[in-house]
Protein backbone atom coordinates (compact mmCIF):
# COMPACT_ATOMS: atom_id res chain seq x y z
CA MET A 1 196.82 179.90 135.09
CA ALA A 2 193.76 177.73 135.78
CA VAL A 3 191.48 180.72 135.63
CA ILE A 4 193.04 181.83 132.35
CA ILE A 5 192.70 178.39 130.77
CA ASN A 6 189.13 178.13 132.00
CA ASP A 7 188.44 181.63 130.41
CA LEU A 8 189.99 180.38 127.01
CA GLY A 9 187.42 177.52 127.15
CA PHE A 10 184.60 179.86 127.63
CA VAL A 11 185.78 181.80 124.42
CA ALA A 12 186.07 178.78 122.55
CA ASP A 13 182.71 177.74 123.64
CA GLU A 14 181.17 181.11 122.68
CA GLN A 15 182.92 180.88 119.24
CA GLY A 16 181.32 177.32 118.66
CA ASN A 17 184.57 175.39 118.95
CA SER A 18 183.27 172.53 121.29
CA THR A 19 186.70 170.66 120.97
CA LYS A 20 188.94 173.41 122.02
CA ALA A 21 186.31 174.29 124.80
CA LEU A 22 186.41 170.82 126.27
CA GLU A 23 190.17 170.72 126.05
CA ALA A 24 190.52 173.75 127.96
CA TYR A 25 187.83 173.12 130.57
CA LYS A 26 189.32 169.60 131.14
CA LYS A 27 192.82 171.10 131.60
CA ALA A 28 191.43 173.88 134.00
CA LEU A 29 189.64 171.06 135.94
CA THR A 30 193.00 169.14 136.52
CA LEU A 31 194.54 172.46 137.71
CA PHE A 32 191.54 173.30 139.88
CA GLU A 33 191.67 169.66 141.44
CA GLN A 34 195.42 170.21 142.19
CA LEU A 35 194.48 173.48 144.01
CA GLU A 36 191.87 171.70 145.85
CA ASP A 37 189.46 174.69 144.85
CA LYS A 38 185.95 172.95 145.25
CA LYS A 39 184.04 175.97 143.98
CA ALA A 40 186.13 176.12 140.88
CA ILE A 41 185.96 172.34 140.35
CA ALA A 42 182.30 172.43 140.42
CA ARG A 43 182.30 175.25 137.93
CA ALA A 44 184.34 173.29 135.73
CA PHE A 45 182.33 170.34 135.91
CA ASN A 46 179.37 172.43 134.99
CA ASN A 47 181.19 173.84 132.04
CA ILE A 48 182.10 170.51 130.63
CA GLY A 49 178.61 169.45 131.08
CA SER A 50 177.32 172.33 129.32
CA VAL A 51 179.60 171.65 126.20
CA TYR A 52 178.36 168.01 126.00
CA ASP A 53 174.92 169.35 126.27
CA ASN A 54 175.40 171.49 123.43
CA LEU A 55 177.03 168.64 121.46
CA GLY A 56 173.96 166.44 122.22
CA ASP A 57 175.62 164.04 124.30
CA LEU A 58 172.98 164.14 127.25
CA SER A 59 174.22 161.26 129.14
CA LEU A 60 177.71 162.61 129.65
CA ALA A 61 176.14 166.15 130.16
CA ILE A 62 174.00 165.09 132.95
CA ASP A 63 176.79 163.07 134.53
CA TYR A 64 179.09 166.34 134.68
CA TYR A 65 176.08 168.36 135.84
CA TYR A 66 175.51 166.12 138.77
CA LYS A 67 179.15 166.08 139.77
CA SER A 68 178.93 169.81 140.01
CA LEU A 69 175.79 169.70 141.90
CA ASN A 70 177.17 167.31 144.38
CA ILE A 71 180.00 169.48 145.18
CA ARG A 72 177.79 172.57 145.40
CA GLU A 73 175.55 170.82 147.70
CA VAL A 74 178.42 170.25 150.08
CA ILE A 75 179.92 173.56 149.98
CA LYS A 76 176.57 175.17 150.12
CA ASP A 77 177.08 177.36 146.86
CA THR A 78 173.58 178.81 146.55
CA SER A 79 174.38 180.52 143.33
CA GLY A 80 175.89 177.40 141.65
CA LEU A 81 172.90 175.35 142.83
CA ALA A 82 170.49 177.43 140.99
CA SER A 83 172.55 177.32 137.96
CA CYS A 84 173.12 173.43 138.20
CA HIS A 85 169.33 172.78 138.84
CA ASN A 86 168.37 174.97 136.08
CA ASN A 87 170.83 173.16 133.57
CA ILE A 88 169.53 169.83 134.77
CA GLY A 89 165.98 170.74 134.37
CA TYR A 90 166.56 172.06 130.85
CA LEU A 91 168.43 168.84 129.95
CA TYR A 92 165.36 166.68 131.33
CA PHE A 93 163.11 169.09 129.00
CA LYS A 94 165.03 168.17 126.06
CA GLN A 95 164.62 164.55 126.86
CA LYS A 96 160.70 165.11 127.34
CA ASN A 97 160.91 164.06 130.96
CA TYR A 98 158.79 167.30 132.02
CA LYS A 99 158.21 165.94 135.49
CA LYS A 100 161.92 165.75 136.34
CA ALA A 101 162.56 169.26 134.41
CA LEU A 102 159.78 170.95 136.48
CA GLU A 103 161.14 169.46 139.76
CA ASN A 104 164.58 170.76 138.91
CA TYR A 105 163.22 174.23 138.01
CA LYS A 106 161.50 174.35 141.27
CA LYS A 107 164.83 173.98 143.03
CA ALA A 108 166.57 176.24 140.84
CA SER A 109 163.96 179.09 141.52
CA ASP A 110 164.24 178.55 145.18
CA TYR A 111 167.91 178.96 145.28
CA ALA A 112 167.82 182.04 142.88
CA LYS A 113 165.49 183.55 145.40
CA LEU A 114 167.64 182.91 148.19
CA GLU A 115 170.67 184.58 146.47
CA ASN A 116 168.22 187.15 145.42
CA ASN A 117 169.23 186.94 141.79
CA LEU A 118 166.14 188.31 139.92
CA TYR A 119 167.74 187.93 136.54
CA ARG A 120 168.38 184.20 137.03
CA TYR A 121 164.85 183.76 138.69
CA ALA A 122 163.20 185.42 135.59
CA ILE A 123 165.06 183.17 133.18
CA ILE A 124 163.79 180.01 135.35
CA MET A 125 160.31 181.49 135.26
CA GLY A 126 160.68 181.52 131.32
CA ASN A 127 161.78 177.97 131.36
CA PHE A 128 158.69 176.83 133.45
CA GLY A 129 156.76 178.79 130.72
CA LEU A 130 158.40 176.91 127.94
CA THR A 131 157.86 173.48 129.69
CA TYR A 132 154.23 174.18 130.32
CA SER A 133 153.68 175.55 126.93
CA THR A 134 155.21 172.14 125.34
CA MET A 135 152.68 170.33 127.73
CA LYS A 136 149.94 172.47 126.13
CA ASP A 137 148.97 173.86 129.64
CA HIS A 138 148.77 177.54 128.24
CA ASP A 139 147.33 178.95 131.37
CA GLN A 140 150.18 177.63 133.45
CA ALA A 141 152.75 178.87 130.78
CA LEU A 142 151.16 182.34 130.64
CA ARG A 143 151.45 182.49 134.37
CA TYR A 144 155.25 182.01 134.42
CA TYR A 145 155.85 184.12 131.34
CA MET A 146 154.03 186.93 133.11
CA GLU A 147 156.17 186.47 136.32
CA ALA A 148 159.32 186.67 134.11
CA LYS A 149 157.71 189.88 132.48
CA LYS A 150 157.48 191.71 135.73
CA ILE A 151 161.26 191.39 136.35
CA TYR A 152 162.27 192.25 132.80
CA ASP A 153 159.84 195.25 132.71
CA THR A 154 161.45 196.55 135.93
CA TYR A 155 164.98 195.91 135.22
CA ASN A 156 167.10 196.78 132.16
CA TYR A 157 167.17 193.37 130.37
CA PRO A 158 165.80 194.35 126.90
CA LEU A 159 166.92 191.12 124.94
CA ASN A 160 165.31 188.90 127.43
CA GLN A 161 162.22 190.98 127.46
CA SER A 162 161.57 190.96 123.96
CA GLN A 163 161.98 187.26 123.82
CA ASN A 164 159.58 186.91 126.94
CA ILE A 165 157.22 189.10 125.32
CA SER A 166 157.39 186.97 122.15
CA ASN A 167 156.61 183.89 124.01
CA ILE A 168 153.61 185.52 125.60
CA ALA A 169 152.38 186.43 122.14
CA ALA A 170 152.81 182.70 121.05
CA ILE A 171 150.58 181.50 124.16
CA TYR A 172 148.03 184.09 123.10
CA LYS A 173 148.06 182.92 119.53
CA LYS A 174 147.51 179.36 120.71
CA GLN A 175 144.66 180.27 122.74
CA GLY A 176 143.02 182.13 119.79
CA LYS A 177 143.48 185.45 121.12
CA LEU A 178 144.91 186.90 117.89
CA GLN A 179 144.65 190.65 118.58
CA LEU A 180 146.30 190.29 121.85
CA ALA A 181 149.14 188.13 120.26
CA LEU A 182 149.59 190.68 117.55
CA SER A 183 149.86 193.45 120.03
CA MET A 184 152.52 191.57 122.11
CA TYR A 185 154.40 190.51 118.86
CA LYS A 186 154.60 194.16 117.80
CA HIS A 187 155.69 195.23 121.17
CA SER A 188 158.49 192.57 121.11
CA LEU A 189 159.41 193.70 117.57
CA HIS A 190 159.80 197.20 118.73
CA ILE A 191 162.37 196.14 121.33
CA MET A 192 164.24 193.86 119.01
CA ASP A 193 164.42 196.71 116.15
CA SER A 194 166.04 198.86 118.76
CA LEU A 195 168.68 196.14 119.53
CA ASP A 196 169.02 195.21 115.88
CA TYR A 197 168.37 191.71 116.90
CA LYS A 198 167.92 190.12 113.41
CA GLN A 199 167.54 186.60 114.63
CA GLY A 200 164.50 187.53 116.87
CA GLN A 201 163.21 189.83 114.19
CA ALA A 202 163.03 187.08 111.53
CA VAL A 203 160.64 184.77 114.02
CA VAL A 204 158.43 187.50 114.94
CA TYR A 205 157.83 188.80 111.47
CA SER A 206 156.89 185.22 110.45
CA SER A 207 154.64 184.83 113.44
CA ILE A 208 152.96 188.31 112.73
CA SER A 209 152.50 187.36 109.00
CA SER A 210 150.78 184.14 110.08
CA ILE A 211 148.33 186.14 112.27
CA TYR A 212 147.53 188.46 109.56
CA LEU A 213 146.87 185.65 107.24
CA THR A 214 144.33 184.01 109.84
CA LEU A 215 142.72 187.51 110.04
CA GLY A 216 142.41 187.83 106.28
CA ASP A 217 144.64 190.78 105.90
CA ILE A 218 146.51 189.50 102.84
CA LYS A 219 148.46 192.62 102.20
CA LYS A 220 149.96 192.84 105.60
CA ALA A 221 150.36 189.08 105.78
CA GLN A 222 152.53 189.51 102.56
CA VAL A 223 154.57 192.44 103.86
CA ASN A 224 155.54 190.77 106.87
CA ALA A 225 156.26 187.42 105.42
CA GLU A 226 158.53 188.96 102.84
CA THR A 227 160.18 191.04 105.41
CA GLY A 228 160.78 187.78 107.56
CA MET A 229 162.02 185.80 104.48
CA LYS A 230 164.68 188.58 103.65
CA LEU A 231 165.95 188.34 107.19
CA ALA A 232 165.79 184.55 107.50
CA LYS A 233 167.83 184.33 104.22
CA GLU A 234 170.38 186.71 105.40
CA LEU A 235 170.72 184.51 108.63
CA GLY A 236 170.44 181.33 106.98
CA TYR A 237 167.52 180.16 109.17
CA PRO A 238 165.93 177.32 107.23
CA LYS A 239 163.01 176.92 109.70
CA GLU A 240 161.75 180.68 109.18
CA ILE A 241 162.58 180.53 105.40
CA SER A 242 160.25 177.51 105.17
CA ASN A 243 157.58 179.29 107.56
CA CYS A 244 157.59 182.57 105.50
CA GLY A 245 157.71 180.61 102.25
CA LEU A 246 154.65 178.64 103.23
CA ILE A 247 152.69 181.87 104.04
CA LEU A 248 153.84 183.56 100.96
CA VAL A 249 152.67 180.61 98.74
CA ASP A 250 149.23 180.98 100.60
CA VAL A 251 149.27 184.60 100.00
CA TYR A 252 150.11 184.29 96.20
CA GLN A 253 147.50 181.71 95.76
CA ARG A 254 144.94 183.85 97.43
CA THR A 255 145.82 186.93 95.28
CA GLY A 256 146.44 184.84 92.02
CA ILE A 257 150.22 185.79 91.73
CA LEU A 258 151.08 182.17 91.99
CA LYS A 259 148.75 181.15 89.05
CA THR A 260 150.28 184.16 86.87
CA LEU A 261 153.64 182.94 87.69
CA SER A 262 152.83 179.33 86.85
CA LEU A 263 151.54 180.48 83.57
CA LEU A 264 154.60 182.68 82.87
CA THR A 265 156.72 179.69 83.48
CA CYS A 266 154.75 177.53 81.16
CA ASP A 267 154.93 180.13 78.37
CA GLN A 268 158.64 180.28 78.83
CA ARG A 269 159.01 176.39 78.45
CA ILE A 270 156.94 176.57 75.32
């Protein structure tokens, strides 16, 4: 019964119903405590922490993550320890406490190695990359993204592979290596196209159009920005709508389209 209730919490969580997810996870926790199933109790604490994390209540989230961590240390749950430290690391990252984030990612990666969980290890490498990128240490960020890439290239994780390649492209872009960035973005987009991963496609089209604009290829900048804009509108992604919109304004200004549209609007008002 406890496992079923916990699973219902997971389903509610996946559907974005945090209230139902919390209710189910807490009921499951009570039952696991009655059964004295320490591994399940730790998992329930972690799940509750994750919901609070998603809700932005970071103080409650970290409290539950540490409750989970303490039990997992006692029972020597290597897999659970990797998960906990990764979650705690990401929470500290969101709080901009990069030192503690990196410390927890290091512990998480060590445990992931111990359990030989390459998929989890690659995700943690990506989190290292994101943290160093945010700290503007692009060389270190690239190092960790490349470490993740080795795993994603070897094993069949296409969605993670495409996202990681996009992250590598973003680093090259920040370093001014635009042709390398463009090549990586196109590689990422090719994988996303095969998965019909529209969320990722919208972001990558926006990034590609930005590079073409910088390179002075106005036509390709326009085509990619318009494609990205269409996808972003379908998905309701305000950030990418804004990004593509700004690029298109620049494109239209350079091509004279914006001036023509402005004149037409004035004529209509007259």
